[in-house]
CSV table of C-alpha atoms in Angstrom, one decimal:
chain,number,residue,atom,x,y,z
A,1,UNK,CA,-16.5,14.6,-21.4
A,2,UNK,CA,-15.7,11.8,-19.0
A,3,UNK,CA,-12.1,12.3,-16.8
A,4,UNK,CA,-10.7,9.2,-15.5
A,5,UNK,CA,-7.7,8.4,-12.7
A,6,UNK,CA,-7.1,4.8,-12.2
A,7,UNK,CA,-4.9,3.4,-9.6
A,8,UNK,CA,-2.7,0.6,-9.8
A,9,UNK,CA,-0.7,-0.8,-6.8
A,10,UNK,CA,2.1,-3.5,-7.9
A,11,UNK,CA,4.5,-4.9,-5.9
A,12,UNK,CA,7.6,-3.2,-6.4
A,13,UNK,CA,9.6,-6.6,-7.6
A,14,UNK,CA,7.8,-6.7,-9.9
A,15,UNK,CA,7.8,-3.2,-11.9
A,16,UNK,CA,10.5,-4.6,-14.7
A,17,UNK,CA,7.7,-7.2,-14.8
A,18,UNK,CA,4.5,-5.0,-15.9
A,19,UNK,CA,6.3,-2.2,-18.0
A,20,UNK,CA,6.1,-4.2,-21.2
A,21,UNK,CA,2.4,-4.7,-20.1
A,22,UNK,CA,1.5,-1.2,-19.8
A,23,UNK,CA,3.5,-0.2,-22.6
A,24,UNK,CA,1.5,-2.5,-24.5
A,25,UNK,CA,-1.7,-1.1,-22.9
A,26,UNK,CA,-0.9,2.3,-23.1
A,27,UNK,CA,-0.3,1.8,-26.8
A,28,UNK,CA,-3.0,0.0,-28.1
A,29,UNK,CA,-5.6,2.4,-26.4
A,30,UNK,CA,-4.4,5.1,-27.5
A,31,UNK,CA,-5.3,3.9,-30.5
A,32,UNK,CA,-9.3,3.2,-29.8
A,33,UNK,CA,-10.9,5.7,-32.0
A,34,UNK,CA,-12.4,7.6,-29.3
A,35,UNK,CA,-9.6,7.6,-26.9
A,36,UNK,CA,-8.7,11.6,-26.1
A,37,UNK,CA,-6.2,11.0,-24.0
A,38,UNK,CA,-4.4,8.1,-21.7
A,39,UNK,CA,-1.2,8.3,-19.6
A,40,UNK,CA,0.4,6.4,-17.3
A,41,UNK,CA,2.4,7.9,-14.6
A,42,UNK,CA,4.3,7.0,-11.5
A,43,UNK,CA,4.4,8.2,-7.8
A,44,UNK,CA,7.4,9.9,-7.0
A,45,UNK,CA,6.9,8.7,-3.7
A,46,UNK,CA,5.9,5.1,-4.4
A,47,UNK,CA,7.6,3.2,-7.4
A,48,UNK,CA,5.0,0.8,-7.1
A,49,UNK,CA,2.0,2.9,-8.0
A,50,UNK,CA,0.8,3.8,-11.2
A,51,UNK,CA,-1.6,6.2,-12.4
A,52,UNK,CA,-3.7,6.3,-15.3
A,53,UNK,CA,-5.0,9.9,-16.2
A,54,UNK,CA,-8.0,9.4,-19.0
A,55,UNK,CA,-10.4,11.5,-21.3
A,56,UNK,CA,-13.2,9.9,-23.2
A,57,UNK,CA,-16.0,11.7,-24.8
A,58,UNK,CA,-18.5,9.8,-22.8
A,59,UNK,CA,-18.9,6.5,-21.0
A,60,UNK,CA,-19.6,4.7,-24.0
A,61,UNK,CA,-16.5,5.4,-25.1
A,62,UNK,CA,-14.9,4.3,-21.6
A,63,UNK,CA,-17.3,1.0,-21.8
A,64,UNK,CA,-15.8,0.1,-25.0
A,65,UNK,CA,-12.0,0.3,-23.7
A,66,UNK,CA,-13.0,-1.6,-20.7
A,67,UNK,CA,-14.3,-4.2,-23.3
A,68,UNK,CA,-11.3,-4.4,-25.7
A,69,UNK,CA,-9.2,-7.6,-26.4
A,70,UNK,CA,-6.0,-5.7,-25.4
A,71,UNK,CA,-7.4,-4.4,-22.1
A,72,UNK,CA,-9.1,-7.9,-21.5
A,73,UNK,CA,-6.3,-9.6,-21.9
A,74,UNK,CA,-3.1,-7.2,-20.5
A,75,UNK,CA,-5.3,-6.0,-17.6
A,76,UNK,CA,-5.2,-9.4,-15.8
A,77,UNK,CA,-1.8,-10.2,-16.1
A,78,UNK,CA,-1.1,-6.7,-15.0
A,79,UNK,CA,-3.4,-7.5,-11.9
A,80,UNK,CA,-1.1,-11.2,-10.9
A,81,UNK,CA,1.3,-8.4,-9.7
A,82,UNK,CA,-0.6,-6.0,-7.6
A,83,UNK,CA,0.0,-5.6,-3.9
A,84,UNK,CA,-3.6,-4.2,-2.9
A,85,UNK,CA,-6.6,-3.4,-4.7
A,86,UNK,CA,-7.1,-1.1,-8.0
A,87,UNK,CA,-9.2,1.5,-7.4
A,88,UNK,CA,-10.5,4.4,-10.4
A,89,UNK,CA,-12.3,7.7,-10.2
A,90,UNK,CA,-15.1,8.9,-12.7
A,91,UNK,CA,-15.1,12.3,-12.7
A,92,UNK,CA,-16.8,15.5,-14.8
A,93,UNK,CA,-15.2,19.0,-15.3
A,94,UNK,CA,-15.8,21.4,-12.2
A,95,UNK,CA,-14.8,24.3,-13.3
B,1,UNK,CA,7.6,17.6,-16.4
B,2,UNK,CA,5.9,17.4,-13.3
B,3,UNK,CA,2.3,15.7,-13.0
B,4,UNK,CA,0.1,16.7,-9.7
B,5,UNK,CA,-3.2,15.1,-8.6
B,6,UNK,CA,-4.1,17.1,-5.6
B,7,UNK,CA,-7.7,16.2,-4.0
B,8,UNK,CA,-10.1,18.4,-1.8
B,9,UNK,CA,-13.1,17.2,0.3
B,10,UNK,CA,-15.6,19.6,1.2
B,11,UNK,CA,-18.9,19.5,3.2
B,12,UNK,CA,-21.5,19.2,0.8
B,13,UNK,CA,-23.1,22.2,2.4
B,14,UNK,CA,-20.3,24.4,1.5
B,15,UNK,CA,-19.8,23.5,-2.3
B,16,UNK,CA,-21.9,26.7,-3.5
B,17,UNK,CA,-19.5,28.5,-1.3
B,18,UNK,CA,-16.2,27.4,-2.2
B,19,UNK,CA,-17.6,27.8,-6.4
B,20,UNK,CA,-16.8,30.9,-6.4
B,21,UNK,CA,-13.2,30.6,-4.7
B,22,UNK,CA,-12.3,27.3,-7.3
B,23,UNK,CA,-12.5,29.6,-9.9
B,24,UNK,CA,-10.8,32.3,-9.3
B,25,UNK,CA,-8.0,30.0,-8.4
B,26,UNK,CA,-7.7,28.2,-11.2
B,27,UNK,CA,-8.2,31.3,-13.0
B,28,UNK,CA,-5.3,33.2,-11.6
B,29,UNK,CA,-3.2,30.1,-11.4
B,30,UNK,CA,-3.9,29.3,-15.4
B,31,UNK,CA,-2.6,32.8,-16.3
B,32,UNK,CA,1.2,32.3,-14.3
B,33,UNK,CA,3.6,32.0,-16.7
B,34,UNK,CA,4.8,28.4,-16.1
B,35,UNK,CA,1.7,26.5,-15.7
B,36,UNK,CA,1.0,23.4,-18.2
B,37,UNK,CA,-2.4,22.7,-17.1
B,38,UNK,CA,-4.9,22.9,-14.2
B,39,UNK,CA,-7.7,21.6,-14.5
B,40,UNK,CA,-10.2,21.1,-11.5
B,41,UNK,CA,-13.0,18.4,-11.6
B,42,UNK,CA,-15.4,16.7,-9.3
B,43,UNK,CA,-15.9,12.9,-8.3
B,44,UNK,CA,-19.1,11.6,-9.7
B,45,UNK,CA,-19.7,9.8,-7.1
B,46,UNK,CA,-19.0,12.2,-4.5
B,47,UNK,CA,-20.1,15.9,-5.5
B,48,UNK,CA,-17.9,17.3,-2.4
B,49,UNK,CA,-14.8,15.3,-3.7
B,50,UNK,CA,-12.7,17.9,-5.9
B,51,UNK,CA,-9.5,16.4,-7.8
B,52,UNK,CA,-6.8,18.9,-9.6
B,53,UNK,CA,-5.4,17.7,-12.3
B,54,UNK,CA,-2.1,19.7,-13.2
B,55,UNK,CA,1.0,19.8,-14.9
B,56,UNK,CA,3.9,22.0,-14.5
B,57,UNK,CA,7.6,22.1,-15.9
B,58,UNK,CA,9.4,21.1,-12.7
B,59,UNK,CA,9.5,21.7,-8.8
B,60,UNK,CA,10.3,25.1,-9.4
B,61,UNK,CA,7.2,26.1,-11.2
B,62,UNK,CA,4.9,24.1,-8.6
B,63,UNK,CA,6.9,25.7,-5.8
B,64,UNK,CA,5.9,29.6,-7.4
B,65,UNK,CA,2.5,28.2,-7.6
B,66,UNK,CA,2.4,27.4,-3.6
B,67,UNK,CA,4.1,30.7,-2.8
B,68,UNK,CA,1.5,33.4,-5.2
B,69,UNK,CA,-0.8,35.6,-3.9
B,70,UNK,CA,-4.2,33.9,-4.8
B,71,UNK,CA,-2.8,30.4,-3.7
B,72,UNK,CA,-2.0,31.6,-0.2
B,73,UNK,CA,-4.7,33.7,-0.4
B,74,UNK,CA,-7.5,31.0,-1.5
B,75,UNK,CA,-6.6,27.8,0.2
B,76,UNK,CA,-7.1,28.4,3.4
B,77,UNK,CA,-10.4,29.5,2.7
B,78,UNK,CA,-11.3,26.5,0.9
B,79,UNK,CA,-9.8,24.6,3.6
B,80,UNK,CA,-11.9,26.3,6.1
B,81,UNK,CA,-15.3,24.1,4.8
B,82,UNK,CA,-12.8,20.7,3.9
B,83,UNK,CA,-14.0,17.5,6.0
B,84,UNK,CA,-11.4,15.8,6.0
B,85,UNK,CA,-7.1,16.7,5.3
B,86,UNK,CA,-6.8,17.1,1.1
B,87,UNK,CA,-4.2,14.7,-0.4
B,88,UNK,CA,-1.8,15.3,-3.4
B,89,UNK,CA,0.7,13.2,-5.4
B,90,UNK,CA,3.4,14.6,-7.6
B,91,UNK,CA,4.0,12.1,-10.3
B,92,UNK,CA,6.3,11.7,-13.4
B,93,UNK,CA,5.2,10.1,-16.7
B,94,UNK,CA,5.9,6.4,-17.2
B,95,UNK,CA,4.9,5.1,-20.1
């Protein structure tokens, strides 16, 4: 089992902007056959950042998201908005 | 619904002695009545890099989870072998 937080950093004029896009996102991965779980949250401290909590079964699985028309093509056009760099953690279970 | 990421780093050193300490907490704190989820993994790249991943109803429930026993009881001495301050962010679901 792979456990995934990915960090998004948009400007915050621009929020109205990317919600279609991550609904879209959000959406069509949850549909990937071996997607076990992918949310999207927001900061309470920072309307502008977003956080993507994931669960794949392996980094295969992951791989093959990364590689998807939809994240392809929404993941860019989410990026025109972002006010610093994405960053992502890969982590395993600890306990 | 409340949504926490709340991240430890520890000296590499200590990470066989703060094992032991990890799982009692999220032992104790998975049998309080109002906990969702809690969930503790570790950074892949980064084996002294320790990222909880919880949920709880609201404030409330997170605030009794600061205030038990084994919380005030544990931290600090996890936090005796950290290397640098741990970080958290209290989220709510966006998409």
């Amino acid at each position: 089992m792979l456990k995934v937080i990915a960090e998004d950093f948009i400007k915050v004029e621009a929020i109205e902007t990317v919600l279609p896009l991550y609904q879209e996102l959000v959406k069509a991965t949850k549909q990937e056959p071996r997607c076990i779980a992918y949310d999207l949250y927001v900061d309470q401290k920072d309307a502008g950042h977003f956080i993507f909590i994931e669960e794949w079964p392996d980094q295969a699985a992951l791989d093959a998201h990364c590689a998807s028309e939809h994240f392809k093509r929404l993941v860019p056009l989410i990026d025109q908005h972002k006010r610093k760099e994405a960053s992502y953690i890969l982590m395993d279970l600890f306990v």
